[in-house]
Short mmCIF file of C-alpha atoms in Angstrom, two decimals:
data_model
loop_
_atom_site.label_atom_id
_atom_site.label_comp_id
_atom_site.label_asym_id
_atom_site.label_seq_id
_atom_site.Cartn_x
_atom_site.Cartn_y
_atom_site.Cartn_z
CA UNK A 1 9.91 7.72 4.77
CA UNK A 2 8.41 9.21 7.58
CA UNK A 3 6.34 7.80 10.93
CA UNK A 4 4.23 8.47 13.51
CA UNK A 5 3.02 8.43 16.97
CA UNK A 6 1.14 9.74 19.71
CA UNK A 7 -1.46 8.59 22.64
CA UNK A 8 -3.72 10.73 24.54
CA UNK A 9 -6.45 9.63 27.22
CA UNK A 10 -9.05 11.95 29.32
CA UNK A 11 -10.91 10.76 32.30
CA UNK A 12 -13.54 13.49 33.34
CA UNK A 13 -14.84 12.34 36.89
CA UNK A 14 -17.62 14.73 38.48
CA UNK A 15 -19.56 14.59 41.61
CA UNK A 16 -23.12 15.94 41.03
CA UNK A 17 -26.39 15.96 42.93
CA UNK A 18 -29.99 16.52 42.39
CA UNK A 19 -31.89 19.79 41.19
CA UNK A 20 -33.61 22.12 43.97
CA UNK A 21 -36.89 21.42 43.56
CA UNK A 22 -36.25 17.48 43.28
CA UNK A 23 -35.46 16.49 46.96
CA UNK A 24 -33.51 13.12 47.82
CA UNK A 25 -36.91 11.34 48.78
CA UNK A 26 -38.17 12.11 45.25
CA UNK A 27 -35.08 10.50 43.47
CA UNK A 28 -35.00 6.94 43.16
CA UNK A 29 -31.55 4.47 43.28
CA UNK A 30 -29.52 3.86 40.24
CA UNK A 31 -31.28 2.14 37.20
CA UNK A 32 -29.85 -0.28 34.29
CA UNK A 33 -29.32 0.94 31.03
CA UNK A 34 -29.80 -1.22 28.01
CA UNK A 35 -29.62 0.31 24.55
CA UNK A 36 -30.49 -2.31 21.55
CA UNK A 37 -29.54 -4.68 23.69
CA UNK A 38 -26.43 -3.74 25.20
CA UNK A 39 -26.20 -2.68 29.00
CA UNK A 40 -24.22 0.50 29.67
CA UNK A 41 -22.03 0.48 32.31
CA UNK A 42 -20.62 3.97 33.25
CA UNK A 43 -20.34 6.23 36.65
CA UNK A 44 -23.29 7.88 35.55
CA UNK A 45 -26.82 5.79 35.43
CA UNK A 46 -30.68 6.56 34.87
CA UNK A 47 -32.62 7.06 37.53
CA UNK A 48 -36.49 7.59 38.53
CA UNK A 49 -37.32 11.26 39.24
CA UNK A 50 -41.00 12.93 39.99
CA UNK A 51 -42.09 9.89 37.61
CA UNK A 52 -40.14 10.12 35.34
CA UNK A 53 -37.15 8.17 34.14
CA UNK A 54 -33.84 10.50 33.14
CA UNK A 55 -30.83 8.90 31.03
CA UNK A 56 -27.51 10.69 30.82
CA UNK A 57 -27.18 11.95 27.47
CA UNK A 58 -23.54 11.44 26.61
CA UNK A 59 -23.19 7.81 27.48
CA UNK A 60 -27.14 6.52 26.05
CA UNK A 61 -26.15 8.66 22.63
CA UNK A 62 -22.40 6.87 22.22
CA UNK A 63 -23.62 3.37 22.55
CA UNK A 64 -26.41 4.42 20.03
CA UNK A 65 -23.94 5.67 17.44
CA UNK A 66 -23.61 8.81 17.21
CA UNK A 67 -20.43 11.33 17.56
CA UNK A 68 -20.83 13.16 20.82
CA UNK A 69 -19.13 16.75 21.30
CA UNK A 70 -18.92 18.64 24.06
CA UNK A 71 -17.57 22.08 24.43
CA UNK A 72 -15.66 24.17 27.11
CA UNK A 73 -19.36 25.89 28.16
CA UNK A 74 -20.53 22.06 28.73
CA UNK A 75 -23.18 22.11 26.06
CA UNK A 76 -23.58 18.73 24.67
CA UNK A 77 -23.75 18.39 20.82
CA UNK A 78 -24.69 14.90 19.23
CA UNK A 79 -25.27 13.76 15.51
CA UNK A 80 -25.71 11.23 12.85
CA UNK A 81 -25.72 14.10 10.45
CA UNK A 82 -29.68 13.11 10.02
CA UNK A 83 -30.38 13.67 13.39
CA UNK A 84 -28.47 16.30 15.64
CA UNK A 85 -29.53 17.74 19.28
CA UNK A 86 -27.78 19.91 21.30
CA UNK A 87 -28.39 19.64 25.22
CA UNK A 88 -27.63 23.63 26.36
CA UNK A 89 -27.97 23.29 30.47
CA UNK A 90 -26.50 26.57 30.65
CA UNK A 91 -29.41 28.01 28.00
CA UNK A 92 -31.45 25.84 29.86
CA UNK A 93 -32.56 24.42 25.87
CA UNK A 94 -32.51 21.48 23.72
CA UNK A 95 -31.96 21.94 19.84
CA UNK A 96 -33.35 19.61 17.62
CA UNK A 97 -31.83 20.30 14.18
CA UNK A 98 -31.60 23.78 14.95
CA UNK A 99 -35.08 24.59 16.33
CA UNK A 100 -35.70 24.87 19.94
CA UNK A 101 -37.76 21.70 21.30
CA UNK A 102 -40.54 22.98 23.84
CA UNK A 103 -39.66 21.00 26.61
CA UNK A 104 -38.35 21.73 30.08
CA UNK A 105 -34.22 21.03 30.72
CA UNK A 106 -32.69 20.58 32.52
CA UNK A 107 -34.16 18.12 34.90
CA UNK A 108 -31.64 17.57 37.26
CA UNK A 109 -28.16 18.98 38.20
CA UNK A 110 -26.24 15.47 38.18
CA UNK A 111 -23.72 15.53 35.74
CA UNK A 112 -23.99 18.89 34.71
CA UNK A 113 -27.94 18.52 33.83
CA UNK A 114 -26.81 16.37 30.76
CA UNK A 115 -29.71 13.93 31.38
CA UNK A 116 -32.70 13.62 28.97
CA UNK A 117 -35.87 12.53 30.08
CA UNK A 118 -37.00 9.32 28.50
CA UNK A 119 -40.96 11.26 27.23
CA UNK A 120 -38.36 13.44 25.61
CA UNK A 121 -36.25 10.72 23.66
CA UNK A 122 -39.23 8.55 22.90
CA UNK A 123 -40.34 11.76 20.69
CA UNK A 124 -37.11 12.06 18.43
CA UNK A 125 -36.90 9.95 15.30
CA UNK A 126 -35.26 6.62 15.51
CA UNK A 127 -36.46 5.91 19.75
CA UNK A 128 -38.23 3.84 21.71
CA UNK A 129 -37.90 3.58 25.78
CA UNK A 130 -39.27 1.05 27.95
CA UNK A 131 -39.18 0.75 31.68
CA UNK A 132 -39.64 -2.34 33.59
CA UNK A 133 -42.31 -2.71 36.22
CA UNK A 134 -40.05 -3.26 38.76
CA UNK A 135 -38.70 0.48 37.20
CA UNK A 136 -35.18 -0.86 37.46
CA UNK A 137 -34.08 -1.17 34.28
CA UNK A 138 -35.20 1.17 31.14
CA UNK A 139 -34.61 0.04 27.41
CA UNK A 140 -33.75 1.96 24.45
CA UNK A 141 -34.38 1.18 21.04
CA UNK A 142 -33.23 2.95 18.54
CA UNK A 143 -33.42 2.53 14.34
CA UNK A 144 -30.09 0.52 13.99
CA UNK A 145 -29.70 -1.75 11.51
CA UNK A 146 -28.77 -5.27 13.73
CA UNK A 147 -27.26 -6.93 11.62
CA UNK A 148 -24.40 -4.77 10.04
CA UNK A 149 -22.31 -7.52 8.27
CA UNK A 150 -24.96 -8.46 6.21
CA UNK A 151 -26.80 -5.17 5.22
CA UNK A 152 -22.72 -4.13 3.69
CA UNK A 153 -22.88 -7.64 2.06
CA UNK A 154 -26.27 -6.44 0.64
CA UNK A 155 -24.86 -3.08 -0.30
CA UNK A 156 -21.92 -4.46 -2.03
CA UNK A 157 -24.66 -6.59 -4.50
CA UNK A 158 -26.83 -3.53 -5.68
CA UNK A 159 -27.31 -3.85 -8.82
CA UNK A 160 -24.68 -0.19 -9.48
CA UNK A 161 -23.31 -0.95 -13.11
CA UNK A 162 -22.08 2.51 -13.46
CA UNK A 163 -22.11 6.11 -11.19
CA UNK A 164 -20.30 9.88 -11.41
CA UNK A 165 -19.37 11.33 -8.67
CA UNK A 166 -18.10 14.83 -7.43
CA UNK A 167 -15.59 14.88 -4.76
CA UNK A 168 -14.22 17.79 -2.63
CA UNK A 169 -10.94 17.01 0.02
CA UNK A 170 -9.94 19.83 2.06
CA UNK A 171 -6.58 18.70 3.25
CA UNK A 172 -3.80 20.37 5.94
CA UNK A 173 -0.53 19.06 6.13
CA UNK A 174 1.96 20.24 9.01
CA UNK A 175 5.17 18.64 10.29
CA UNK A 176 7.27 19.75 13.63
CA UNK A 177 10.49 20.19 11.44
CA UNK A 178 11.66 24.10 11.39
CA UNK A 179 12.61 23.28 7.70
CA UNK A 180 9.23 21.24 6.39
CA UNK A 181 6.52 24.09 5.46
CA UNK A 182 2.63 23.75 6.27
CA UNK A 183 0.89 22.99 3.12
CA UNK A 184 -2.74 22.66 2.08
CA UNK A 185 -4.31 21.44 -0.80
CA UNK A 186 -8.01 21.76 -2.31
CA UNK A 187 -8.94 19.04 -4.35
CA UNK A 188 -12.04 19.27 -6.68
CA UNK A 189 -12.65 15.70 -8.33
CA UNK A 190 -15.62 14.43 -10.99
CA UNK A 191 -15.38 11.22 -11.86
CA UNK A 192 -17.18 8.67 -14.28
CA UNK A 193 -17.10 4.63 -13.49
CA UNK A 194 -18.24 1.80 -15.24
CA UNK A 195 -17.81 -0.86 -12.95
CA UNK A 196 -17.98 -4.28 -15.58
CA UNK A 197 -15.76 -4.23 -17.51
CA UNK A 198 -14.01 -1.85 -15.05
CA UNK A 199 -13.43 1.78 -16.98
CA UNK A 200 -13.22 5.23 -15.58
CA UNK A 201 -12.14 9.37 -16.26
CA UNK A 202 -11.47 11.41 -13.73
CA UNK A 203 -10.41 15.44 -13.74
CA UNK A 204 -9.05 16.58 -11.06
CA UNK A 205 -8.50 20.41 -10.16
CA UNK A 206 -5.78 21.22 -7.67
CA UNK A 207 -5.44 24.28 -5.42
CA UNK A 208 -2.27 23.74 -3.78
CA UNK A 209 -0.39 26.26 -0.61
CA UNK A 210 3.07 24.85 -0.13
CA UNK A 211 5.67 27.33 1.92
CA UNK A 212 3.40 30.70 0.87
CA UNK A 213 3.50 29.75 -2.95
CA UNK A 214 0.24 29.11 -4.22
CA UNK A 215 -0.21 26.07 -6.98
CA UNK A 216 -3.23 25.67 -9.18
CA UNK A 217 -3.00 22.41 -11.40
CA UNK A 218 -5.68 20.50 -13.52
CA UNK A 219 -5.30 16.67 -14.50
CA UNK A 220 -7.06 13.43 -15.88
CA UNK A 221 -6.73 10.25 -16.12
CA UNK A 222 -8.39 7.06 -18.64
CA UNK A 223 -8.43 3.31 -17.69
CA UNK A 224 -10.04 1.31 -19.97
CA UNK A 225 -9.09 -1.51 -22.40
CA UNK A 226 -7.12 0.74 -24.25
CA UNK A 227 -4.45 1.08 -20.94
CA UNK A 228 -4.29 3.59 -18.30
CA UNK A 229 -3.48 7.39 -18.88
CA UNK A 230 -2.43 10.38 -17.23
CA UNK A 231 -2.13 13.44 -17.59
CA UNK A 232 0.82 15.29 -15.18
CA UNK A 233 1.44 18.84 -16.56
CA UNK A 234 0.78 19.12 -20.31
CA UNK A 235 1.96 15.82 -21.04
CA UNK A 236 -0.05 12.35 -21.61
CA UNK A 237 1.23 9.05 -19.81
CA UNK A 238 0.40 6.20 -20.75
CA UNK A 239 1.37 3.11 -17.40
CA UNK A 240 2.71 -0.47 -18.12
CA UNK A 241 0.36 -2.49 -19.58
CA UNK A 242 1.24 -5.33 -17.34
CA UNK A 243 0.09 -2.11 -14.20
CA UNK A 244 -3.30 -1.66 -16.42
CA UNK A 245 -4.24 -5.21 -16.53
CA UNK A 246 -3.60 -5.92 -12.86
CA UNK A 247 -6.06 -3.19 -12.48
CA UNK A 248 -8.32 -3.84 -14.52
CA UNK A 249 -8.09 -7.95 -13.23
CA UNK A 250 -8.93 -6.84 -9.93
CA UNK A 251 -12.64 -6.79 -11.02
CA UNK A 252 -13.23 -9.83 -12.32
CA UNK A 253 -11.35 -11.48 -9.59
CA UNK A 254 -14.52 -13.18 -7.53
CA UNK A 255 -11.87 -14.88 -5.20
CA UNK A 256 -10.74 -11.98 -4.20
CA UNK A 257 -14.02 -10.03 -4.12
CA UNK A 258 -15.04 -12.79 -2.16
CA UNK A 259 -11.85 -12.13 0.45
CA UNK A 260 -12.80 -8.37 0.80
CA UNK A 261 -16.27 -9.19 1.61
CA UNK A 262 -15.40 -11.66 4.24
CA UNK A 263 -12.58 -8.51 5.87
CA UNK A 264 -15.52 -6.10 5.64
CA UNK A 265 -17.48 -8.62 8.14
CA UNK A 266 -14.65 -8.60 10.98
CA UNK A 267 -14.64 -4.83 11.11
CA UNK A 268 -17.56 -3.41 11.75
CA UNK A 269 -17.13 -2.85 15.46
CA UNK A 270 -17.55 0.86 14.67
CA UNK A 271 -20.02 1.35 12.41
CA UNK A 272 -23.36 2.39 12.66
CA UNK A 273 -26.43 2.57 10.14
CA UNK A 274 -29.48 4.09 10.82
CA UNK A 275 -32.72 3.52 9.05
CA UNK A 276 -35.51 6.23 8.16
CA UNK A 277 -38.17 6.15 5.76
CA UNK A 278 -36.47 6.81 2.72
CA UNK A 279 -32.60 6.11 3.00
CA UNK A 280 -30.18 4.99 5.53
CA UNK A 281 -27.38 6.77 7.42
CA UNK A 282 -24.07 4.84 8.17
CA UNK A 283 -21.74 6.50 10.49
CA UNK A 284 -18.19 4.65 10.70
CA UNK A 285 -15.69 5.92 13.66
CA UNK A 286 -12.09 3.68 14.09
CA UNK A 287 -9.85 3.11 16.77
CA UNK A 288 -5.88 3.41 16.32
CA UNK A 289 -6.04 -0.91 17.04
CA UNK A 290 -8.71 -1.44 14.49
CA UNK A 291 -7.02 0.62 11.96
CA UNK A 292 -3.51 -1.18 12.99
CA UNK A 293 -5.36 -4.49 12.47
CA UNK A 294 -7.31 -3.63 9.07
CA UNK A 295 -4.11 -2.58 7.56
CA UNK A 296 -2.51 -5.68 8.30
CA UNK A 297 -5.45 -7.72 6.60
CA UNK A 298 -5.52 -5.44 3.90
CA UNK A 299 -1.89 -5.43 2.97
CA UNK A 300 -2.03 -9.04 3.06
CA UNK A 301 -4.97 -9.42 0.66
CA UNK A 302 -3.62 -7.24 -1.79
CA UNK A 303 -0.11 -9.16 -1.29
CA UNK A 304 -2.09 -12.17 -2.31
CA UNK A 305 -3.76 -10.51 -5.44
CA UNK A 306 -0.79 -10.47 -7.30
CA UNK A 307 0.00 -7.31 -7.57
CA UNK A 308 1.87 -6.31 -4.87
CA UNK A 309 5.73 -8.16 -3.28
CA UNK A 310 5.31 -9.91 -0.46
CA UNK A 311 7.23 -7.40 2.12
CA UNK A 312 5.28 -6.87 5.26
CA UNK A 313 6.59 -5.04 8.54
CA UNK A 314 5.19 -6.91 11.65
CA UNK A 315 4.18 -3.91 13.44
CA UNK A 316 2.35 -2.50 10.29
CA UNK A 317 -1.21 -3.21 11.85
CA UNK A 318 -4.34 -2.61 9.39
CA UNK A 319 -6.78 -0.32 8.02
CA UNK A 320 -10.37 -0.14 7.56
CA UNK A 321 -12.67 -1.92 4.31
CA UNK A 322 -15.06 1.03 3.66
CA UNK A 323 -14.35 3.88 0.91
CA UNK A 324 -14.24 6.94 3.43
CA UNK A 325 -11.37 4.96 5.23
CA UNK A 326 -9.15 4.22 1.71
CA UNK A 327 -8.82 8.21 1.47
CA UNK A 328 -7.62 8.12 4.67
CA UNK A 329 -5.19 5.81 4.18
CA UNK A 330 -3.87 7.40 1.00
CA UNK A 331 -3.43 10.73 3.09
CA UNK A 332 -1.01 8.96 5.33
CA UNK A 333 0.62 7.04 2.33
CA UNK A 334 1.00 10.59 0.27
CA UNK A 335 2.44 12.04 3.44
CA UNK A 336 4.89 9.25 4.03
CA UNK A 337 6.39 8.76 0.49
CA UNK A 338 8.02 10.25 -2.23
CA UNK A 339 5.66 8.80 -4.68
CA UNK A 340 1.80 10.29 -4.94
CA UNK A 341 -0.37 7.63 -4.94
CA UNK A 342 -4.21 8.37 -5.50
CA UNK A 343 -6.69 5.38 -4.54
CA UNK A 344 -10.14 5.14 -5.81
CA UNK A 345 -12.27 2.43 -4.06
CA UNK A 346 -15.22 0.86 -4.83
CA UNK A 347 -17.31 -1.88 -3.77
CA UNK A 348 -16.03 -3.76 -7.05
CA UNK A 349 -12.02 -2.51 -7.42
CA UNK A 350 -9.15 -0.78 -6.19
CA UNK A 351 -7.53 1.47 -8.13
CA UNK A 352 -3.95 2.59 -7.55
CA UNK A 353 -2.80 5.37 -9.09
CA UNK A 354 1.55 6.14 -8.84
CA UNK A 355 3.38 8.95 -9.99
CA UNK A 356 6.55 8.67 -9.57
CA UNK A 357 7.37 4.84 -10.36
CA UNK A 358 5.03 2.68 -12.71
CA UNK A 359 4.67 -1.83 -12.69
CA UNK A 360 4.09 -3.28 -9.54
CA UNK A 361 2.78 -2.27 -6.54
CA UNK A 362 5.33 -2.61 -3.65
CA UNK A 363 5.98 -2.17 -0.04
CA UNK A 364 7.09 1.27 -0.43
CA UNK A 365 3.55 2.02 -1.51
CA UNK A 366 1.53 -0.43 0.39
CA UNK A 367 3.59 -0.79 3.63
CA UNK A 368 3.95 1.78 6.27
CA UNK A 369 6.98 -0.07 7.93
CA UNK A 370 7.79 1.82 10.88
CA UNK A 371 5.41 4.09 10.79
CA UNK A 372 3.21 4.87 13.83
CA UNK A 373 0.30 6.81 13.92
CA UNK A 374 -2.62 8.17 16.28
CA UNK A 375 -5.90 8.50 15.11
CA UNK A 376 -7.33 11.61 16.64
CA UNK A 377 -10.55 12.17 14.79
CA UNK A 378 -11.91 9.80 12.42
CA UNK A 379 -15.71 9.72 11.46
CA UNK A 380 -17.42 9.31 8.51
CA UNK A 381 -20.86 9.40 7.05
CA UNK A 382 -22.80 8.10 4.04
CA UNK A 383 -25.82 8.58 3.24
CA UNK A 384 -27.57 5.59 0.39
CA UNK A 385 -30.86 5.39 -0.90
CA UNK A 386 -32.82 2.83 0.61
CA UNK A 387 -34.67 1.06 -2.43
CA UNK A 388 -31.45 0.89 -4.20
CA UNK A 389 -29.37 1.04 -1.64
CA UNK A 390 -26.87 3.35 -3.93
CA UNK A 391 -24.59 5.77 -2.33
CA UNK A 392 -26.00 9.44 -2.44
CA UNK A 393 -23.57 11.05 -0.23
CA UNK A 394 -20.76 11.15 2.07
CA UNK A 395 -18.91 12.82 4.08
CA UNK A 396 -15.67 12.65 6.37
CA UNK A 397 -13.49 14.35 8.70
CA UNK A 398 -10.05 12.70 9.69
CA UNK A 399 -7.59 14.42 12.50
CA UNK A 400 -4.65 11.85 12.17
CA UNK A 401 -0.83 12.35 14.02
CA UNK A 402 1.92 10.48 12.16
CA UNK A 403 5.68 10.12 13.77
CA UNK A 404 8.73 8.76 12.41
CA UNK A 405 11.83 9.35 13.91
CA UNK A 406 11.82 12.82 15.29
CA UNK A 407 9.72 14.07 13.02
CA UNK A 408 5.69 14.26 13.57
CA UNK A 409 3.52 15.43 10.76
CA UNK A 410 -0.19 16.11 11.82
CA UNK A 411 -2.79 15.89 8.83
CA UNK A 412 -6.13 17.35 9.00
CA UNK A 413 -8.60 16.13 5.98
CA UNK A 414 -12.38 17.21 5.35
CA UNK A 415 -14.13 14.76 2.71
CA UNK A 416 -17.57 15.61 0.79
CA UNK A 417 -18.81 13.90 -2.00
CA UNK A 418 -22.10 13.48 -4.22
CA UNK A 419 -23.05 10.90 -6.12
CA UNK A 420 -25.50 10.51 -9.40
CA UNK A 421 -25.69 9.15 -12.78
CA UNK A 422 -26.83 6.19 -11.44
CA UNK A 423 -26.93 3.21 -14.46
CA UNK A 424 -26.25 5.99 -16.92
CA UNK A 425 -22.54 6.43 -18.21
CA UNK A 426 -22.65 4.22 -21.05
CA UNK A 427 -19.35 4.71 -22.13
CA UNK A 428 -15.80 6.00 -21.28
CA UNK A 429 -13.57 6.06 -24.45
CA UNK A 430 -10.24 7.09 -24.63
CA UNK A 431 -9.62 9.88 -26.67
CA UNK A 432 -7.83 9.36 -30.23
CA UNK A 433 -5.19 12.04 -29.44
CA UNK A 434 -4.33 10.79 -26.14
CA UNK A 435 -3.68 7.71 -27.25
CA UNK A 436 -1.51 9.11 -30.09
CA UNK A 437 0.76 11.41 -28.15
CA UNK A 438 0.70 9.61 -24.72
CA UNK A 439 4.48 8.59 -23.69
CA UNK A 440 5.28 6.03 -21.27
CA UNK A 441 6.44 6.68 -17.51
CA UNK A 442 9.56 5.72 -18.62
CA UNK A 443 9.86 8.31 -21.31
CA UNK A 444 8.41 10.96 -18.77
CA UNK A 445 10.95 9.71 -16.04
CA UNK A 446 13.75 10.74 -18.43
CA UNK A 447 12.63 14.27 -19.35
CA UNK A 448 12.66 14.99 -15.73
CA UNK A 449 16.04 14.01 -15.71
CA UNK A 450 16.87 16.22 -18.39
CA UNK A 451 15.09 19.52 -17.31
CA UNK A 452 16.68 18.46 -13.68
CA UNK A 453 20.32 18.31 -15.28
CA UNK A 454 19.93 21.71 -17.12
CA UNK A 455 18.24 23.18 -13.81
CA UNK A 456 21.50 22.35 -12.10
CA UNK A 457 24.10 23.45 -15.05
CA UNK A 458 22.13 27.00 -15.16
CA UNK A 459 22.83 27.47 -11.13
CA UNK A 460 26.70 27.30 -12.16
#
């Protein structure tokens, strides 16, 4: 097994002043800044200037939600995916989802000229700004959904019977041993899910780079009543019956349904959802802690489903309750074990998917015991219809560090994914000659054995 570790902080601290043309007498003292409610406290504040009220970009735009970039040239990029701007001072320009916004920036030379006037904000979608009389505090409203608990409890009870999906994960896989090769892997998935009773088919094709040797490799998989297959090479397997109906329990189990909707209300310190006329935008970011601590809850809830042994490391710490954050936890699983374990989540099920060994789920596949890790990058995005409240897209990008012993293994994963079919697959049905020529993992375990042994006796 392999695990990982590493910790970086930045402090940038600048000393600024005020533009040219805006002397000190025209510049007012330091104002409050409270966005939906929250004050921000940071070096840099709002201020009064020539009438008119300027708010420092980066911190008003992270305590509304969104992922905030800047480069080397100081231009300031932020996003929900819905809604991006990028603050140029250098171009003297704003960009409002691409086009250039006729208005004058930037106002002031204080941090950089990364302030935006609050006429300015008031005009993009999703803002309102208020200042007092007294002009020393200005408000900031944005389109945030308050509650966030309870719109994901509301999610979670659409009426979504069945879906398809098409998934693309671009994934990068380096480790700091000589001997260990880079490898990347291209992974086109469609999928088809009825959710009660709980049935699905995937296909999956692979485009795999491992040491300069390039791997193309197509597979599927059934669950239904009729067990669980899969297909690895040319050959059908069919998983332990006593594996299938764990699965497909998992379901129907409204005690633990129940559990997973009370663990998605303690961690939702980083996400953000954004409303607009038609849909809603929810942006999800996670903090090495937070995932520490979901993982912990999660193991432990799964421990008490039944289907996994009760072996826990203390310092295995948690991971997060939305889909986007499962892949990312099955990237660090796939990258710390010899088995290859695929997880596909929904707001119903979790389905676990093992190569190498078949039965029940245990800590070598659930626990990362010893394993520490550094979240560099994590942010996701979903997109979901707003009368329905149905997923229509999503999207993620992960930049995770992972050390165990002396060994560090950095994994870079890009996430896109569609969904449609919404109420429409009828049916999944395994078909009659899978069924008929499927062998069991145990079978399949043993031919490996065999080709291994005559592998070896050829090299003599």
């Amino acid at each position: 097994m392999k695990k990982i570790i590493t910790w970086a902080l930045a402090f940038v601290f600048a000393l600024s002043f005020a533009l040219p043309h805006g002397s000190a007498a025209a510049q007012s003292s330091a104002m409050k800044l409270v966005v939906d409610g929250v004050e921000v406290t940071s070096y840099e504040q709002p201020f009064m200037s020539h009438d008119q009220v300027l708010i420092p970009v980066e911190d008003l735009f992270k305590e509304a939600g969104y992922k905030v970039a800047k480069d080397k040239s100081g231009k300031v990029n932020v996003t929900n995916t819905y809604l991006t701007v990028d603050f140029n001072a250098a171009a003297s320009s704003i960009e409002v989802d691409g086009k250039k916004a006729d208005t004058e920036f930037p106002l002031t030379l204080q941090n950089a000229g990364n302030y935006v006037s609050g006429e300015f904000l008031a005009t993009l979608e999703g803002f309102e700004v208020e200042v007092s009389e007294d002009q020393k505090t200005v408000t900031v409203t944005t389109n945030r959904v308050q509650d966030v608990a309870a719109f994901l409890a509301k999610s979670a009870a659409a009426d979504l019977k069945s879906v398809s999906s098409a998934l693309t994960m671009d994934m990068k896989m380096e480790s700091s041993l000589e001997e260990n090769e880079a490898i990347s892997m291209l992974m086109d998935i469609k999928m088809d899910q009825i959710n009660e009773p709980l049935s699905f088919y995937t296909i999956t094709k692979a485009s795999t780079d491992f040491a300069g040797e390039a791997i193309e490799d197509v597979s599927s998989m059934y669950l239904t009543k009729d067990g669980y297959f899969q297909q690895i090479g040319d050959v059908w397997v069919k998983h332990d019956d006593e594996l299938t109906k764990g699965l497909l329990d998992l379901s129907t189990q409204t005690d633990l349904l129940a559990q997973l909707e009370e663990l998605q209300k303690k961690f939702t310190k980083g996400v953000n959802i954004f409303e607009y006329d038609d849909v809603y935008v929810m942006t999800q970011t996670i903090s090495n802690e937070e995932f520490a601590s979901m993982m912990e809850e999660v193991t432990s809830l799964l421990l008490g489903s039944g289907l996994t042994e009760p072996v826990v490391s203390e310092d295995v710490k948690a991971t997060p309750v939305t889909e986007e954050t499962k892949v990312i936890e099955e990237v660090a699983v796939e990258a710390t074990e010899e088995a290859v374990v695929k997880e596909t989540v929904t707001d119903e099920a979790v389905v676990v998917e093992e190569e190498a060994t078949e039965g029940e789920i245990t800590e070598e596949v659930i626990g990362l015991e010893g394993l520490d890790f550094n979240i560099e990058e994590f942010y996701v995005v979903s997109t979901i219809d707003k009368k329905t409240l149905f997923p229509l897209d999503t999207s993620a990008v992960a930049n995770i560090t992972m050390t165990v012993d002396e060994d560090t293994i950095s994994i870079k994963l890009l996430l896109e994914g569609t969904f449609s079919n919404f109420n429409a697959v009828k049916e999944i049905k395994v078909p009659a000659d899978v069924i008929k020529k499927a062998i069991s993992m145990e079978e399949y375990m043993k031919q490996l054995e065999l080709e291994f042994e005559k592998a070896e006796a050829l090299k003599k």
